[in-house]
Amino acid sequence: MLALTFSTGVIDAVGFLGLDRVFTGNMTGNVVILGMALVGADDLPILGPIIALAAFMVGALVAGCTLRYVPSGWASRSTWLLVLVAGILAAMSVMALVINPLPEVLAFTATGLLGAAMGIQAGTARHIAVKDVTTVVVTSTITGLAADSWLGGRTGQPWLRRTGAVVLILAGAALGAFLLTVHFSLAVATSAVISIVVAVLGHVGRPHVSAETEFAGETTVTQAERVPRAKKIRAGRL
């Protein structure tokens, strides 16, 4: 999830610098840009943010529907969703490599593709549920770092994970900005590679889950849950 956070930094740099000031991962920033654009501030774009928002929501909807009956954590469907993200980014990279520079219509298409990919990624990360790592935003993470610090609530915190998320999205944005000076497609391809590597490593390292019903549209029952579940069935309580 931290690697995907880094990837989001790259993609947001691509959107903001390469697609006329549009965030395709950080929807908070996108909504703010759209709000300012609607009153004509600084000639900010309107159509691009709208396309990114709509595509992001569609992507998140796809992830939500796909993982609807799967328990929280990494499942095989999570792997395939991240493979889909990598595929979208790879296709986007090839398109940008073949057609350079992108005409306006294809630039809007790129915005939609990147928004959809980030929506799928965010929906998948939400289901995997690594605390404080949403992969697309670090506002709540920064809040936790300050509020739970020694000077704040002193409640203790996973500071390494939180700090890592903030630093990595920053580093990703820096790398994305640099790669754009080389070629647009190189920045997107980098995120595609990160996504496929994460998908493979996550799939290999995921906890074993008894998933005989995972693809049958029913809630997956793990081995640890099956015994007490069977007892309840015999007792007539389930």
CSV table of C-alpha atoms in Angstrom, one decimal:
chain,number,residue,atom,x,y,z
A,1,MET,CA,0.0,0.0,0.0
A,2,LEU,CA,2.9,2.3,0.6
A,3,ALA,CA,4.2,1.5,-2.8
A,4,LEU,CA,0.8,2.4,-4.3
A,5,THR,CA,0.9,5.7,-2.4
A,6,PHE,CA,4.2,6.5,-4.1
A,7,SER,CA,2.6,5.6,-7.4
A,8,THR,CA,-0.3,8.0,-6.7
A,9,GLY,CA,2.2,10.8,-6.2
A,10,VAL,CA,3.6,10.0,-9.7
A,11,ILE,CA,0.2,10.0,-11.3
A,12,ASP,CA,-1.0,13.2,-9.6
A,13,ALA,CA,2.1,14.9,-10.9
A,14,VAL,CA,1.3,13.6,-14.4
A,15,GLY,CA,-2.3,14.9,-14.1
A,16,PHE,CA,-1.5,18.3,-12.6
A,17,LEU,CA,1.6,19.1,-14.8
A,18,GLY,CA,0.8,17.1,-17.9
A,19,LEU,CA,-3.0,17.3,-18.2
A,20,ASP,CA,-3.7,21.0,-17.4
A,21,ARG,CA,-3.8,21.1,-13.6
A,22,VAL,CA,-6.1,18.1,-12.9
A,23,PHE,CA,-5.6,15.7,-10.0
A,24,THR,CA,-6.6,12.1,-11.0
A,25,GLY,CA,-5.8,10.6,-7.6
A,26,ASN,CA,-6.3,13.3,-5.0
A,27,MET,CA,-10.0,14.0,-5.3
A,28,THR,CA,-10.0,16.6,-2.5
A,29,GLY,CA,-7.6,18.8,-4.5
A,30,ASN,CA,-9.7,18.1,-7.6
A,31,VAL,CA,-12.9,19.3,-6.0
A,32,VAL,CA,-11.1,22.4,-4.7
A,33,ILE,CA,-9.8,23.2,-8.2
A,34,LEU,CA,-13.2,22.7,-9.7
A,35,GLY,CA,-14.8,25.0,-7.1
A,36,MET,CA,-12.4,27.7,-7.9
A,37,ALA,CA,-12.7,27.1,-11.7
A,38,LEU,CA,-16.5,27.5,-11.5
A,39,VAL,CA,-16.1,31.1,-10.6
A,40,GLY,CA,-13.4,31.7,-13.2
A,41,ALA,CA,-10.5,31.9,-10.9
A,42,ASP,CA,-7.1,32.0,-12.6
A,43,ASP,CA,-8.4,30.3,-15.8
A,44,LEU,CA,-8.6,27.0,-14.0
A,45,PRO,CA,-10.0,24.0,-16.0
A,46,ILE,CA,-13.6,22.8,-15.5
A,47,LEU,CA,-14.1,19.9,-17.9
A,48,GLY,CA,-10.9,18.1,-16.9
A,49,PRO,CA,-11.7,17.9,-13.1
A,50,ILE,CA,-15.3,16.9,-13.9
A,51,ILE,CA,-14.1,14.0,-16.1
A,52,ALA,CA,-11.5,13.0,-13.4
A,53,LEU,CA,-14.1,13.0,-10.7
A,54,ALA,CA,-16.7,11.0,-12.7
A,55,ALA,CA,-14.1,8.5,-13.8
A,56,PHE,CA,-12.7,8.1,-10.3
A,57,MET,CA,-16.2,7.3,-8.9
A,58,VAL,CA,-16.8,4.8,-11.7
A,59,GLY,CA,-13.5,3.1,-10.9
A,60,ALA,CA,-14.3,3.0,-7.1
A,61,LEU,CA,-17.7,1.6,-8.0
A,62,VAL,CA,-16.1,-1.2,-10.0
A,63,ALA,CA,-13.9,-2.0,-7.1
A,64,GLY,CA,-16.8,-1.9,-4.6
A,65,CYS,CA,-19.0,-4.2,-6.7
A,66,THR,CA,-16.1,-6.6,-7.3
A,67,LEU,CA,-15.2,-6.9,-3.6
A,68,ARG,CA,-18.7,-6.7,-2.3
A,69,TYR,CA,-19.0,-10.2,-0.9
A,70,VAL,CA,-15.3,-10.6,0.0
A,71,PRO,CA,-14.0,-10.0,3.6
A,72,SER,CA,-11.6,-7.2,4.3
A,73,GLY,CA,-8.0,-8.0,3.5
A,74,TRP,CA,-6.2,-9.1,0.4
A,75,ALA,CA,-8.1,-11.6,-1.8
A,76,SER,CA,-7.6,-12.9,-5.3
A,77,ARG,CA,-10.1,-10.3,-6.5
A,78,SER,CA,-7.8,-7.6,-5.1
A,79,THR,CA,-5.0,-8.9,-7.2
A,80,TRP,CA,-7.0,-8.8,-10.4
A,81,LEU,CA,-8.2,-5.3,-9.7
A,82,LEU,CA,-4.7,-4.1,-9.3
A,83,VAL,CA,-3.7,-5.9,-12.5
A,84,LEU,CA,-6.5,-4.0,-14.2
A,85,VAL,CA,-5.1,-0.8,-12.8
A,86,ALA,CA,-1.7,-1.7,-14.2
A,87,GLY,CA,-3.3,-2.6,-17.6
A,88,ILE,CA,-5.0,0.8,-17.8
A,89,LEU,CA,-1.8,2.6,-17.0
A,90,ALA,CA,0.2,0.5,-19.5
A,91,ALA,CA,-2.4,1.3,-22.2
A,92,MET,CA,-2.3,4.9,-21.3
A,93,SER,CA,1.5,4.9,-21.5
A,94,VAL,CA,1.5,3.3,-25.0
A,95,MET,CA,-1.0,5.8,-26.2
A,96,ALA,CA,1.1,8.7,-25.0
A,97,LEU,CA,4.2,7.2,-26.6
A,98,VAL,CA,2.6,6.6,-30.0
A,99,ILE,CA,0.7,10.0,-30.1
A,100,ASN,CA,2.9,12.8,-28.9
A,101,PRO,CA,1.7,15.4,-28.0
A,102,LEU,CA,-1.8,14.3,-27.1
A,103,PRO,CA,-4.6,16.3,-28.8
A,104,GLU,CA,-7.3,17.7,-26.6
A,105,VAL,CA,-9.7,14.8,-27.0
A,106,LEU,CA,-7.1,12.2,-26.1
A,107,ALA,CA,-5.9,14.4,-23.2
A,108,PHE,CA,-9.4,14.2,-21.8
A,109,THR,CA,-9.4,10.5,-22.5
A,110,ALA,CA,-6.1,10.2,-20.6
A,111,THR,CA,-7.7,12.1,-17.7
A,112,GLY,CA,-10.6,9.7,-17.6
A,113,LEU,CA,-8.4,6.6,-17.8
A,114,LEU,CA,-6.1,7.8,-15.0
A,115,GLY,CA,-9.1,8.8,-12.8
A,116,ALA,CA,-10.7,5.4,-13.3
A,117,ALA,CA,-7.4,3.6,-12.5
A,118,MET,CA,-7.0,5.6,-9.3
A,119,GLY,CA,-10.6,5.0,-8.3
A,120,ILE,CA,-10.1,1.2,-8.7
A,121,GLN,CA,-6.9,1.5,-6.7
A,122,ALA,CA,-8.5,3.5,-4.0
A,123,GLY,CA,-11.5,1.2,-3.7
A,124,THR,CA,-9.2,-1.8,-3.5
A,125,ALA,CA,-7.0,-0.2,-0.9
A,126,ARG,CA,-10.0,0.7,1.1
A,127,HIS,CA,-11.1,-3.0,1.2
A,128,ILE,CA,-7.6,-4.2,2.0
A,129,ALA,CA,-7.8,-1.8,4.9
A,130,VAL,CA,-4.3,-1.0,5.9
A,131,LYS,CA,-4.8,1.7,8.6
A,132,ASP,CA,-3.7,5.2,7.6
A,133,VAL,CA,-2.7,4.2,4.1
A,134,THR,CA,-5.5,5.0,1.6
A,135,THR,CA,-2.9,5.3,-1.2
A,136,VAL,CA,-4.6,8.4,-2.7
A,137,VAL,CA,-4.6,11.0,0.1
A,138,VAL,CA,-2.5,11.7,3.2
A,139,THR,CA,-4.5,14.4,5.0
A,140,SER,CA,-5.9,12.1,7.6
A,141,THR,CA,-2.4,10.5,7.9
A,142,ILE,CA,-0.8,13.9,8.7
A,143,THR,CA,-3.6,14.6,11.1
A,144,GLY,CA,-2.9,11.4,13.0
A,145,LEU,CA,0.8,12.1,13.1
A,146,ALA,CA,0.2,15.4,14.8
A,147,ALA,CA,-2.8,14.5,17.0
A,148,ASP,CA,-1.4,11.2,18.3
A,149,SER,CA,2.2,12.6,18.8
A,150,TRP,CA,4.0,13.1,22.1
A,151,LEU,CA,2.9,16.7,22.0
A,152,GLY,CA,-0.7,15.9,21.1
A,153,GLY,CA,-2.8,13.0,22.5
A,154,ARG,CA,0.2,10.9,23.4
A,155,THR,CA,-1.8,7.8,22.5
A,156,GLY,CA,0.9,6.1,20.5
A,157,GLN,CA,0.8,5.6,16.8
A,158,PRO,CA,2.2,3.7,13.9
A,159,TRP,CA,4.5,6.6,13.1
A,160,LEU,CA,6.8,4.8,10.7
A,161,ARG,CA,3.9,3.8,8.5
A,162,ARG,CA,2.3,7.2,8.6
A,163,THR,CA,5.5,9.0,8.0
A,164,GLY,CA,6.3,6.6,5.2
A,165,ALA,CA,3.0,7.4,3.5
A,166,VAL,CA,3.6,11.1,3.6
A,167,VAL,CA,7.2,10.9,2.4
A,168,LEU,CA,6.4,8.4,-0.4
A,169,ILE,CA,3.6,10.5,-1.9
A,170,LEU,CA,6.0,13.5,-1.8
A,171,ALA,CA,8.8,11.5,-3.4
A,172,GLY,CA,6.4,10.0,-6.0
A,173,ALA,CA,5.2,13.5,-7.0
A,174,ALA,CA,8.8,14.6,-7.3
A,175,LEU,CA,9.7,11.6,-9.5
A,176,GLY,CA,6.6,12.1,-11.6
A,177,ALA,CA,7.5,15.8,-12.2
A,178,PHE,CA,11.1,14.7,-13.2
A,179,LEU,CA,9.9,11.9,-15.5
A,180,LEU,CA,7.6,14.3,-17.3
A,181,THR,CA,10.6,16.3,-18.4
A,182,VAL,CA,11.8,13.1,-20.2
A,183,HIS,CA,8.4,11.9,-21.6
A,184,PHE,CA,4.8,11.7,-20.5
A,185,SER,CA,4.6,8.0,-21.2
A,186,LEU,CA,7.6,7.2,-19.0
A,187,ALA,CA,5.9,8.6,-15.8
A,188,VAL,CA,2.7,6.6,-16.5
A,189,ALA,CA,4.7,3.5,-17.3
A,190,THR,CA,6.5,3.8,-14.0
A,191,SER,CA,3.2,3.7,-12.1
A,192,ALA,CA,2.1,0.7,-14.2
A,193,VAL,CA,5.2,-1.3,-13.3
A,194,ILE,CA,4.7,-0.4,-9.6
A,195,SER,CA,1.1,-1.6,-9.7
A,196,ILE,CA,1.8,-4.9,-11.3
A,197,VAL,CA,4.7,-5.6,-8.9
A,198,VAL,CA,2.4,-4.8,-5.9
A,199,ALA,CA,-0.3,-7.0,-7.4
A,200,VAL,CA,2.1,-10.0,-7.7
A,201,LEU,CA,3.8,-9.5,-4.3
A,202,GLY,CA,0.4,-9.0,-2.6
A,203,HIS,CA,-1.1,-12.1,-4.2
A,204,VAL,CA,1.9,-14.2,-3.2
A,205,GLY,CA,2.0,-12.9,0.3
A,206,ARG,CA,-1.7,-12.7,1.1
A,207,PRO,CA,-3.0,-14.7,4.1
A,208,HIS,CA,-4.6,-18.1,3.2
A,209,VAL,CA,-8.3,-17.8,3.0
A,210,SER,CA,-10.7,-20.6,2.3
A,211,ALA,CA,-12.4,-19.1,-0.7
A,212,GLU,CA,-14.7,-21.8,-2.0
A,213,THR,CA,-17.5,-19.3,-2.1
A,214,GLU,CA,-15.5,-16.1,-3.0
A,215,PHE,CA,-16.5,-16.2,-6.6
A,216,ALA,CA,-20.0,-17.5,-5.9
A,217,GLY,CA,-21.4,-14.2,-4.7
A,218,GLU,CA,-21.4,-15.2,-1.0
A,219,THR,CA,-19.3,-14.0,1.9
A,220,THR,CA,-16.1,-16.0,2.2
A,221,VAL,CA,-15.8,-18.0,5.3
A,222,THR,CA,-12.3,-18.6,6.6
A,223,GLN,CA,-11.1,-21.8,8.2
A,224,ALA,CA,-11.0,-20.1,11.6
A,225,GLU,CA,-14.6,-19.0,11.3
A,226,ARG,CA,-16.0,-22.3,10.0
A,227,VAL,CA,-16.0,-24.3,13.3
A,228,PRO,CA,-18.0,-21.8,15.4
A,229,ARG,CA,-20.2,-21.2,12.4
A,230,ALA,CA,-21.0,-24.9,12.2
A,231,LYS,CA,-21.7,-25.1,15.9
A,232,LYS,CA,-24.2,-22.2,15.6
A,233,ILE,CA,-25.9,-23.9,12.7
A,234,ARG,CA,-26.3,-27.1,14.7
A,235,ALA,CA,-27.7,-25.2,17.6
A,236,GLY,CA,-30.2,-23.5,15.4
A,237,ARG,CA,-28.8,-20.0,16.1
A,238,LEU,CA,-27.7,-19.3,12.5
